[in-house]
Coordinates of C-alpha atoms in Angstrom, one line a residue:
Chain Y
X1 CA 35.3 -19.6 -15.4
X2 CA 38.8 -19.2 -14.1
X3 CA 41.4 -21.9 -14.3
X4 CA 42.6 -22.6 -10.8
X5 CA 45.2 -25.2 -9.8
X6 CA 47.2 -26.2 -6.8
X7 CA 50.0 -28.6 -7.6
X8 CA 53.5 -29.8 -6.7
X9 CA 54.6 -29.7 -10.4
X10 CA 56.0 -26.7 -12.1
X11 CA 53.8 -24.8 -14.5
X12 CA 54.6 -23.4 -18.0
X13 CA 53.9 -19.7 -18.0
X14 CA 53.9 -19.4 -21.8
X15 CA 51.4 -22.3 -22.1
X16 CA 49.1 -20.7 -19.5
X17 CA 49.2 -17.3 -21.3
X18 CA 48.7 -19.0 -24.7
X19 CA 45.7 -20.9 -23.4
X20 CA 44.0 -17.6 -22.4
X21 CA 44.3 -16.2 -25.9
X22 CA 43.9 -19.4 -28.0
X23 CA 41.0 -19.1 -30.4
X24 CA 39.9 -15.7 -29.2
X25 CA 39.9 -12.4 -30.9
X26 CA 38.2 -10.3 -28.2
X27 CA 41.2 -9.9 -25.9
X28 CA 43.2 -6.8 -26.0
X29 CA 45.7 -7.5 -23.2
X30 CA 46.9 -10.1 -20.7
X31 CA 48.5 -9.2 -17.5
X32 CA 50.6 -11.8 -15.7
X33 CA 52.6 -12.1 -12.5
X34 CA 54.9 -15.0 -11.6
X35 CA 56.3 -15.3 -8.1
X36 CA 59.6 -17.1 -7.7
X37 CA 61.7 -18.3 -4.7
X38 CA 64.5 -15.9 -3.8
X39 CA 67.7 -17.4 -2.4
X40 CA 68.0 -14.7 0.3
X41 CA 65.5 -13.9 3.0
X42 CA 66.2 -11.1 5.4
X43 CA 69.9 -11.6 4.8
X44 CA 69.9 -15.4 5.3
X45 CA 70.5 -17.8 2.5
X46 CA 67.9 -20.4 1.8
X47 CA 68.4 -23.9 0.5
X48 CA 64.7 -24.5 0.0
X49 CA 61.2 -23.4 0.9
X50 CA 58.3 -25.6 1.8
X51 CA 54.8 -24.5 0.8
X52 CA 52.0 -26.0 3.0
X53 CA 48.3 -25.5 2.4
X54 CA 44.8 -26.5 3.5
X55 CA 43.7 -28.6 0.6
X56 CA 39.9 -28.5 1.3
X57 CA 40.0 -24.8 1.5
X58 CA 42.6 -23.7 -1.0
X59 CA 40.8 -24.5 -4.3
X60 CA 37.7 -22.8 -2.9
X61 CA 39.6 -19.7 -1.8
X62 CA 41.4 -19.4 -5.2
X63 CA 38.2 -19.8 -7.1
X64 CA 36.6 -17.1 -4.9
X65 CA 39.5 -14.7 -5.5
X66 CA 39.5 -15.4 -9.3
X67 CA 35.7 -15.0 -9.4
X68 CA 35.9 -11.6 -7.7
X69 CA 38.5 -10.4 -10.2
X70 CA 36.4 -11.7 -13.1
X71 CA 33.4 -9.8 -11.9
X72 CA 35.1 -6.5 -11.0
X73 CA 37.2 -6.2 -14.2
X74 CA 34.9 -8.1 -16.7
X75 CA 37.7 -10.4 -17.4
X76 CA 37.7 -12.6 -20.5
X77 CA 40.0 -15.1 -18.9
X78 CA 41.7 -15.7 -15.5
X79 CA 44.3 -18.2 -14.3
X80 CA 45.7 -18.8 -10.9
X81 CA 48.2 -21.6 -10.2
X82 CA 50.0 -22.1 -6.9
X83 CA 52.6 -24.7 -6.2
X84 CA 53.0 -26.6 -2.9
X85 CA 55.7 -28.8 -1.5
X86 CA 59.5 -28.2 -1.4
X87 CA 60.7 -25.6 -3.8
X88 CA 64.3 -24.5 -4.6
X89 CA 65.7 -21.0 -5.1
X90 CA 64.8 -19.8 -8.5
X91 CA 61.8 -22.0 -8.9
X92 CA 58.3 -20.8 -9.7
X93 CA 55.8 -20.5 -6.8
X94 CA 52.7 -18.9 -8.2
X95 CA 51.2 -17.6 -11.5
X96 CA 48.3 -15.3 -11.8
X97 CA 47.1 -14.0 -15.2
X98 CA 44.1 -11.9 -16.3
X99 CA 42.8 -11.3 -19.9
X100 CA 40.6 -8.4 -20.7
X101 CA 39.5 -6.2 -23.6
X102 CA 41.8 -3.4 -22.4
X103 CA 45.2 -3.2 -20.7
X104 CA 44.2 -1.3 -17.6
X105 CA 41.7 -3.9 -16.6
X106 CA 44.1 -6.7 -17.2
X107 CA 46.9 -5.1 -15.2
X108 CA 44.7 -4.0 -12.3
X109 CA 43.2 -7.4 -12.1
X110 CA 46.6 -9.0 -12.0
X111 CA 47.6 -6.8 -9.1
X112 CA 44.4 -7.6 -7.3
X113 CA 44.8 -11.4 -7.8
X114 CA 48.3 -11.6 -6.3
X115 CA 47.5 -9.1 -3.5
X116 CA 44.4 -11.0 -2.5
X117 CA 45.9 -14.4 -2.9
X118 CA 48.7 -13.4 -0.5
X119 CA 46.3 -12.4 2.2
X120 CA 43.3 -14.7 1.6
X121 CA 44.5 -18.1 0.3
X122 CA 45.6 -20.7 3.0
X123 CA 49.2 -21.2 2.1
X124 CA 52.1 -21.1 4.5
X125 CA 55.8 -20.8 3.7
X126 CA 58.6 -22.4 5.7
X127 CA 62.2 -21.3 4.9
X128 CA 65.1 -23.8 5.2
X129 CA 68.4 -22.0 5.8
X130 CA 71.8 -22.9 4.4
X131 CA 73.3 -22.5 7.9
X132 CA 70.7 -25.0 9.2
X133 CA 67.4 -24.6 10.8
X134 CA 64.1 -23.4 9.4
X135 CA 61.4 -20.9 10.2
X136 CA 57.8 -20.2 9.2
X137 CA 57.6 -16.9 7.2
X138 CA 55.8 -14.2 9.1
X139 CA 52.9 -12.4 7.4
X140 CA 53.9 -9.0 6.2
X141 CA 51.9 -5.9 7.1
X142 CA 52.7 -4.5 3.7
X143 CA 50.8 -7.4 2.2
X144 CA 47.7 -6.6 4.3
X145 CA 48.1 -2.9 3.2
X146 CA 48.4 -3.9 -0.5
X147 CA 45.3 -6.1 -0.2
X148 CA 43.3 -3.4 1.6
X149 CA 43.6 -1.2 -1.5
X150 CA 41.0 -3.4 -3.2
X151 CA 38.5 -3.4 -0.4
X152 CA 36.3 -0.6 -1.6
X153 CA 35.2 -2.3 -4.8
X154 CA 35.6 -0.9 -8.4
X155 CA 38.7 0.2 -10.1
X156 CA 41.5 2.0 -8.3
X157 CA 43.8 5.1 -8.8
Chain V
X1 CA 25.6 -41.8 23.5
X2 CA 24.0 -40.1 20.5
X3 CA 24.8 -36.7 22.0
X4 CA 28.4 -37.6 22.4
X5 CA 28.7 -38.6 18.8
X6 CA 26.9 -35.6 17.4
X7 CA 29.1 -33.4 19.6
X8 CA 32.2 -34.4 17.6
X9 CA 34.2 -31.7 15.8
X10 CA 37.1 -32.1 13.4
X11 CA 40.0 -29.8 14.3
X12 CA 42.9 -29.2 11.8
X13 CA 46.2 -27.5 12.5
X14 CA 48.6 -26.0 10.0
X15 CA 52.1 -24.6 10.0
X16 CA 53.5 -23.9 13.4
X17 CA 50.1 -24.7 15.1
X18 CA 50.5 -28.2 13.7
X19 CA 54.1 -28.4 15.0
X20 CA 53.2 -27.1 18.5
X21 CA 50.2 -29.3 19.0
X22 CA 52.0 -32.2 17.4
X23 CA 48.7 -32.9 15.5
X24 CA 47.6 -32.3 11.9
X25 CA 44.0 -33.3 12.7
X26 CA 42.0 -34.5 15.7
X27 CA 38.4 -35.4 16.5
X28 CA 37.3 -33.6 19.7
X29 CA 34.0 -33.6 21.7
X30 CA 33.9 -30.5 23.7
X31 CA 31.2 -29.9 26.3
X32 CA 27.9 -28.4 25.2
X33 CA 29.0 -25.1 26.7
X34 CA 31.5 -24.7 23.8
X35 CA 29.5 -22.9 21.1
X36 CA 32.0 -20.5 19.4
X37 CA 35.5 -20.6 18.0
X38 CA 36.7 -18.6 21.0
X39 CA 35.2 -21.1 23.4
X40 CA 36.7 -24.0 21.5
X41 CA 40.2 -22.3 21.7
X42 CA 39.9 -21.9 25.5
X43 CA 38.9 -25.6 25.8
X44 CA 41.6 -26.8 23.5
X45 CA 44.3 -24.7 25.1
X46 CA 43.5 -26.3 28.5
X47 CA 44.1 -29.8 27.2
X48 CA 47.9 -30.1 27.3
X49 CA 51.1 -28.1 27.0
X50 CA 51.3 -28.5 23.2
X51 CA 47.8 -27.0 22.7
X52 CA 48.6 -24.3 25.3
X53 CA 51.7 -23.4 23.3
X54 CA 49.8 -23.3 20.0
X55 CA 47.2 -20.9 21.4
X56 CA 49.5 -18.9 23.7
X57 CA 49.4 -15.9 21.3
X58 CA 45.8 -15.8 20.0
X59 CA 46.5 -12.6 18.1
X60 CA 48.7 -14.7 15.8
X61 CA 46.1 -17.4 15.2
X62 CA 43.7 -17.4 12.3
X63 CA 40.7 -19.7 11.9
X64 CA 38.4 -21.2 9.4
X65 CA 35.1 -23.0 10.0
X66 CA 34.0 -25.4 7.3
X67 CA 36.7 -23.8 5.0
X68 CA 35.5 -20.2 5.5
X69 CA 37.6 -17.7 7.4
X70 CA 36.1 -17.2 10.8
X71 CA 36.8 -15.4 14.1
X72 CA 36.4 -15.9 17.8
X73 CA 32.7 -15.1 17.7
X74 CA 31.9 -17.6 14.9
X75 CA 29.6 -20.4 16.1
X76 CA 30.8 -24.0 16.0
X77 CA 28.4 -26.9 15.8
X78 CA 28.8 -30.6 15.9
X79 CA 30.1 -31.9 12.6
X80 CA 32.0 -28.7 11.8
X81 CA 35.5 -28.7 10.5
X82 CA 37.5 -26.1 12.4
X83 CA 41.0 -25.2 11.2
X84 CA 43.6 -23.2 13.1
X85 CA 46.7 -21.6 11.4
X86 CA 48.9 -18.6 11.3
X87 CA 48.3 -15.6 9.0
X88 CA 48.7 -16.9 5.5
X89 CA 52.0 -16.3 3.6
X90 CA 51.5 -17.8 0.1
X91 CA 52.0 -16.1 -3.2
Chain Z
X1 CA 70.6 -4.2 -19.8
X2 CA 67.1 -4.7 -21.1
X3 CA 66.3 -7.0 -24.0
X4 CA 64.5 -4.8 -26.6
X5 CA 63.3 -6.1 -30.0
X6 CA 61.2 -4.8 -32.9
X7 CA 60.3 -7.6 -35.2
X8 CA 57.7 -8.9 -37.7
X9 CA 57.9 -12.4 -36.2
X10 CA 55.8 -13.5 -33.3
X11 CA 57.4 -13.9 -29.9
X12 CA 57.1 -16.7 -27.4
X13 CA 55.9 -15.2 -24.1
X14 CA 57.0 -18.2 -22.0
X15 CA 60.4 -18.2 -23.4
X16 CA 60.8 -14.5 -22.7
X17 CA 59.7 -14.9 -19.1
X18 CA 61.9 -18.0 -18.6
X19 CA 64.9 -16.1 -20.0
X20 CA 64.5 -13.5 -17.3
X21 CA 64.6 -16.0 -14.5
X22 CA 67.1 -18.6 -15.9
X23 CA 70.1 -19.1 -13.7
X24 CA 69.0 -16.5 -11.2
X25 CA 67.9 -16.8 -7.6
X26 CA 67.6 -13.1 -6.7
X27 CA 64.2 -12.5 -8.4
X28 CA 61.1 -12.6 -6.4
X29 CA 58.6 -11.7 -9.1
X30 CA 58.1 -11.1 -12.7
X31 CA 55.3 -8.9 -14.1
X32 CA 54.3 -9.2 -17.7
X33 CA 51.8 -7.6 -20.1
X34 CA 51.0 -8.9 -23.6
X35 CA 48.9 -6.8 -26.0
X36 CA 46.9 -8.6 -28.7
X37 CA 44.9 -7.5 -31.7
X38 CA 41.2 -7.3 -31.0
X39 CA 38.8 -8.1 -33.8
X40 CA 36.5 -5.2 -33.0
X41 CA 37.4 -1.5 -32.9
X42 CA 34.8 1.0 -32.1
X43 CA 32.1 -1.4 -33.2
X44 CA 33.8 -2.2 -36.6
X45 CA 35.2 -5.6 -37.4
X46 CA 38.9 -5.8 -38.4
X47 CA 40.4 -8.2 -40.8
X48 CA 43.9 -7.0 -39.9
X49 CA 46.0 -4.3 -38.4
X50 CA 49.3 -2.8 -39.8
X51 CA 52.0 -1.6 -37.5
X52 CA 54.3 1.0 -38.9
X53 CA 57.3 2.4 -37.1
X54 CA 60.4 4.7 -37.4
X55 CA 63.2 2.2 -37.3
X56 CA 66.1 4.5 -36.6
X57 CA 64.2 5.8 -33.6
X58 CA 62.2 2.8 -32.3
X59 CA 65.0 0.8 -30.8
X60 CA 66.4 3.9 -29.1
X61 CA 63.0 4.9 -27.7
X62 CA 62.4 1.4 -26.3
X63 CA 65.9 1.2 -24.8
X64 CA 65.3 4.6 -23.1
X65 CA 61.9 3.5 -21.8
X66 CA 63.3 0.2 -20.5
X67 CA 66.3 2.0 -18.9
X68 CA 64.0 4.4 -17.1
X69 CA 62.0 1.4 -15.7
X70 CA 65.2 -0.4 -14.7
X71 CA 66.5 2.6 -12.8
X72 CA 63.2 3.6 -11.1
X73 CA 62.4 0.1 -9.8
X74 CA 65.8 -1.4 -9.5
X75 CA 64.8 -4.1 -12.0
X76 CA 66.7 -7.3 -12.2
X77 CA 65.6 -7.9 -15.8
X78 CA 63.4 -6.1 -18.4
X79 CA 62.1 -7.2 -21.8
X80 CA 60.3 -5.1 -24.4
X81 CA 59.3 -6.7 -27.7
X82 CA 57.1 -5.0 -30.3
X83 CA 55.9 -6.5 -33.5
X84 CA 55.5 -4.5 -36.8
X85 CA 53.9 -5.3 -40.1
X86 CA 50.5 -6.9 -40.8
X87 CA 48.9 -8.6 -37.8
X88 CA 45.6 -10.6 -37.6
X89 CA 43.0 -10.5 -34.9
X90 CA 44.2 -12.6 -31.9
X91 CA 47.8 -12.1 -32.7
X92 CA 50.4 -10.8 -30.3
X93 CA 51.4 -7.1 -30.7
X94 CA 53.7 -6.3 -27.8
X95 CA 55.2 -7.9 -24.7
X96 CA 56.7 -6.1 -21.7
X97 CA 58.1 -7.8 -18.7
X98 CA 59.9 -6.7 -15.6
X99 CA 61.7 -8.8 -13.0
X100 CA 62.4 -7.5 -9.5
X101 CA 63.1 -8.7 -6.0
X102 CA 59.6 -7.9 -4.9
X103 CA 56.2 -8.0 -6.6
X104 CA 55.2 -4.4 -6.2
X105 CA 58.2 -3.2 -8.2
X106 CA 57.7 -5.8 -10.9
X107 CA 54.0 -4.9 -11.3
X108 CA 54.5 -1.2 -11.2
X109 CA 57.3 -1.3 -13.7
X110 CA 55.2 -3.5 -16.0
X111 CA 52.4 -0.8 -15.9
X112 CA 55.0 1.9 -16.5
X113 CA 56.6 0.1 -19.5
X114 CA 53.3 -0.3 -21.4
X115 CA 52.0 3.2 -20.5
X116 CA 55.2 4.9 -21.6
X117 CA 55.6 2.7 -24.7
X118 CA 52.1 3.6 -25.8
X119 CA 52.9 7.3 -25.7
X120 CA 56.6 7.5 -26.4
X121 CA 57.6 4.9 -28.9
X122 CA 57.2 5.7 -32.6
X123 CA 54.7 3.1 -33.7
X124 CA 51.5 3.7 -35.6
X125 CA 48.5 1.4 -36.1
X126 CA 46.3 1.2 -39.1
X127 CA 43.1 -0.8 -39.0
X128 CA 41.8 -2.7 -42.0
X129 CA 38.0 -3.2 -41.8
X130 CA 36.0 -6.2 -42.9
X131 CA 33.6 -3.9 -44.7
X132 CA 36.5 -2.5 -46.6
X133 CA 38.6 0.6 -46.1
X134 CA 41.2 1.4 -43.4
X135 CA 42.0 4.1 -40.9
X136 CA 44.9 5.2 -38.8
X137 CA 44.2 4.7 -35.1
X138 CA 43.8 8.0 -33.3
X139 CA 45.8 8.5 -30.2
X140 CA 43.7 8.1 -27.0
X141 CA 43.7 10.8 -24.3
X142 CA 43.4 8.0 -21.8
X143 CA 46.8 6.8 -22.9
X144 CA 48.3 10.2 -22.2
X145 CA 46.6 10.3 -18.9
X146 CA 47.9 6.9 -18.0
X147 CA 51.4 7.8 -19.0
X148 CA 51.3 11.1 -17.1
X149 CA 50.8 9.1 -13.8
X150 CA 54.5 8.3 -14.0
X151 CA 55.8 11.8 -14.6
X152 CA 56.7 12.7 -11.1
X153 CA 59.3 10.0 -10.6
X154 CA 59.4 7.4 -7.9
X155 CA 56.8 4.8 -7.1
X156 CA 53.1 5.5 -7.2
X157 CA 50.0 4.8 -5.1
Chain L
X1 CA 78.1 25.4 -53.7
X2 CA 79.4 24.1 -50.4
X3 CA 76.6 26.1 -48.6
X4 CA 73.9 24.4 -50.7
X5 CA 75.2 20.9 -49.9
X6 CA 75.5 21.5 -46.2
X7 CA 72.1 23.0 -46.2
X8 CA 70.5 19.7 -47.0
X9 CA 68.1 18.1 -44.4
X10 CA 66.6 14.6 -44.5
X11 CA 62.8 14.7 -43.9
X12 CA 60.9 11.6 -43.1
X13 CA 57.1 11.1 -43.0
X14 CA 55.1 8.4 -41.2
X15 CA 51.6 7.1 -41.2
X16 CA 49.1 9.6 -42.7
X17 CA 51.7 12.3 -43.1
X18 CA 53.5 9.8 -45.5
X19 CA 50.2 9.2 -47.3
X20 CA 49.4 12.9 -47.7
X21 CA 52.8 14.0 -48.9
X22 CA 53.1 10.9 -51.0
X23 CA 56.7 10.6 -49.6
X24 CA 58.4 8.4 -47.1
X25 CA 61.6 10.5 -47.2
X26 CA 63.0 13.4 -49.1
X27 CA 66.1 15.5 -49.1
X28 CA 65.4 19.2 -48.8
X29 CA 67.5 22.4 -48.9
X30 CA 65.4 25.2 -47.2
X31 CA 66.7 28.7 -47.2
X32 CA 69.0 29.8 -44.3
X33 CA 66.1 31.6 -42.7
X34 CA 64.7 28.2 -41.8
X35 CA 66.3 27.5 -38.4
X36 CA 63.6 25.7 -36.4
X37 CA 61.1 22.9 -36.8
X38 CA 58.3 25.4 -37.0
X39 CA 60.1 27.3 -39.8
X40 CA 60.7 24.1 -41.6
X41 CA 57.0 23.1 -41.4
X42 CA 55.9 26.5 -42.8
X43 CA 58.4 26.1 -45.7
X44 CA 57.4 22.5 -46.4
X45 CA 53.7 23.3 -46.3
X46 CA 54.1 25.9 -49.0
X47 CA 55.7 23.4 -51.4
X48 CA 52.6 21.6 -52.9
X49 CA 49.1 20.5 -52.1
X50 CA 50.2 17.2 -50.5
X51 CA 52.6 18.9 -48.1
X52 CA 49.9 21.5 -47.3
X53 CA 47.4 18.7 -46.5
X54 CA 49.9 16.9 -44.3
X55 CA 50.6 20.0 -42.2
X56 CA 47.0 21.4 -42.3
X57 CA 46.4 20.5 -38.7
X58 CA 49.7 21.1 -37.0
X59 CA 48.2 20.2 -33.6
X60 CA 48.0 16.6 -34.8
X61 CA 51.6 16.5 -36.0
X62 CA 54.5 15.3 -33.9
X63 CA 58.1 15.6 -34.7
X64 CA 61.5 14.2 -34.0
X65 CA 64.9 15.7 -34.8
X66 CA 67.7 13.2 -35.1
X67 CA 65.4 10.6 -33.5
X68 CA 64.6 12.6 -30.4
X69 CA 61.1 14.0 -29.9
X70 CA 61.1 17.7 -30.7
X71 CA 58.7 20.6 -31.0
X72 CA 58.2 23.7 -33.2
X73 CA 61.0 25.6 -31.3
X74 CA 63.6 22.9 -31.8
X75 CA 66.5 24.1 -34.0
X76 CA 67.2 22.3 -37.2
X77 CA 70.6 22.4 -38.8
X78 CA 72.1 21.1 -42.0
X79 CA 72.5 17.3 -41.9
X80 CA 69.7 16.8 -39.4
X81 CA 67.1 14.0 -39.8
X82 CA 63.7 15.5 -39.2
X83 CA 60.7 13.2 -38.9
X84 CA 57.0 14.1 -39.0
X85 CA 54.3 11.8 -37.8
X86 CA 50.9 11.6 -35.9
X87 CA 50.8 11.0 -32.2
X88 CA 52.1 7.5 -31.6
X89 CA 49.6 4.6 -31.2
X90 CA 51.7 1.5 -30.5
X91 CA 51.5 -1.0 -27.7

């Protein structure tokens, strides 16, 4: 069963990775991705970003995404943590991690988790600009394309 | 009326749909002719300028019914929780 | 300039990831892979594994691999740490991490780093079996195939 | 002789090549006719049973000259460090 969390507080990447391995000797590799707030968006400087979500749906969506990864890649552990609220440049936004017997499964599952999360979990980012004003981030067609790679089931190229 | 009460839906708005409607959540009782998400959108958009603005570009609006992604053809029934929001941008 | 280390001591994954982000606001994502010792190899239980290397060549080889990743994916940070000596089941063997402005670059570079390390860095594993005896691990053709994906330069599918 | 001294190569063995030769490192002075890795292997393999065993399956032997991967055609010169080992298995 995956560990899934939505929280305002920061997370400790090392602790999350260590928790996947602790007490186990069947894991050969752990893939991990951590997303962080960039200070510049399309040439404009940010002072902060606000992450809004749909609480009743978010945990379910993340569990579904993690369960799909666990099944497809026979994962031995899976963690998805997403922060919400106001975040400053350089801060952590999201962590996904996948433990498997072999590295290819761990790394593919990691890519899948973040691609699907970006297109299937109900989070919305608002950017607050240094020059004043703010704007909701528009969805990127590249993210849809990245997620669509995983549509056909099974492993990928 | 019993029918009026059972006809109540919870509607949620997120991100710029929340800002345009000025509402995070509302309870609505559309007429019995509203049976799908698409019908609900048309009915909501006719309510006031804020709702009209929120649904002006339906191609940019996504929806969930009872926390599952849905589309215009998805049925809505009394008691459902229907959420409207832009394409997601987390991660 | 990448951080490259070959050491007997364990590493702290969280500290390594944090060091890549610390004080920076231009990073959008960090990909990471950690390899660990599995207790079972081809159906035989291990009590330990010994990692031997060619010291005069190892650091150079890892620097070359990291430099290649930094150039190909315009990385904003890169870490490669490989342990040597006697390691027990469940222990860390290797960590690779890549920081970039966007997630695709970070994740692709992470895959590249571990694939190339597995085929181009002078390390050799010996497995020590619970039933007694030991054996040098044979190179896997899958590893060569995985590494060959990156031969043509540029990004991949 | 000056020529004898400058003709010295350092040869390193790793993993099962180290075990079969019984040596981690040796200084060797092959004849001037040995000018490539391939020539060096043939000369080393003829030295004793351990070396012969180490080089019995040359397809399974990899090489580096002065810490760069090399092959049978790579030149070797006096003063070089030549390492022999199996295909790498780290990571």
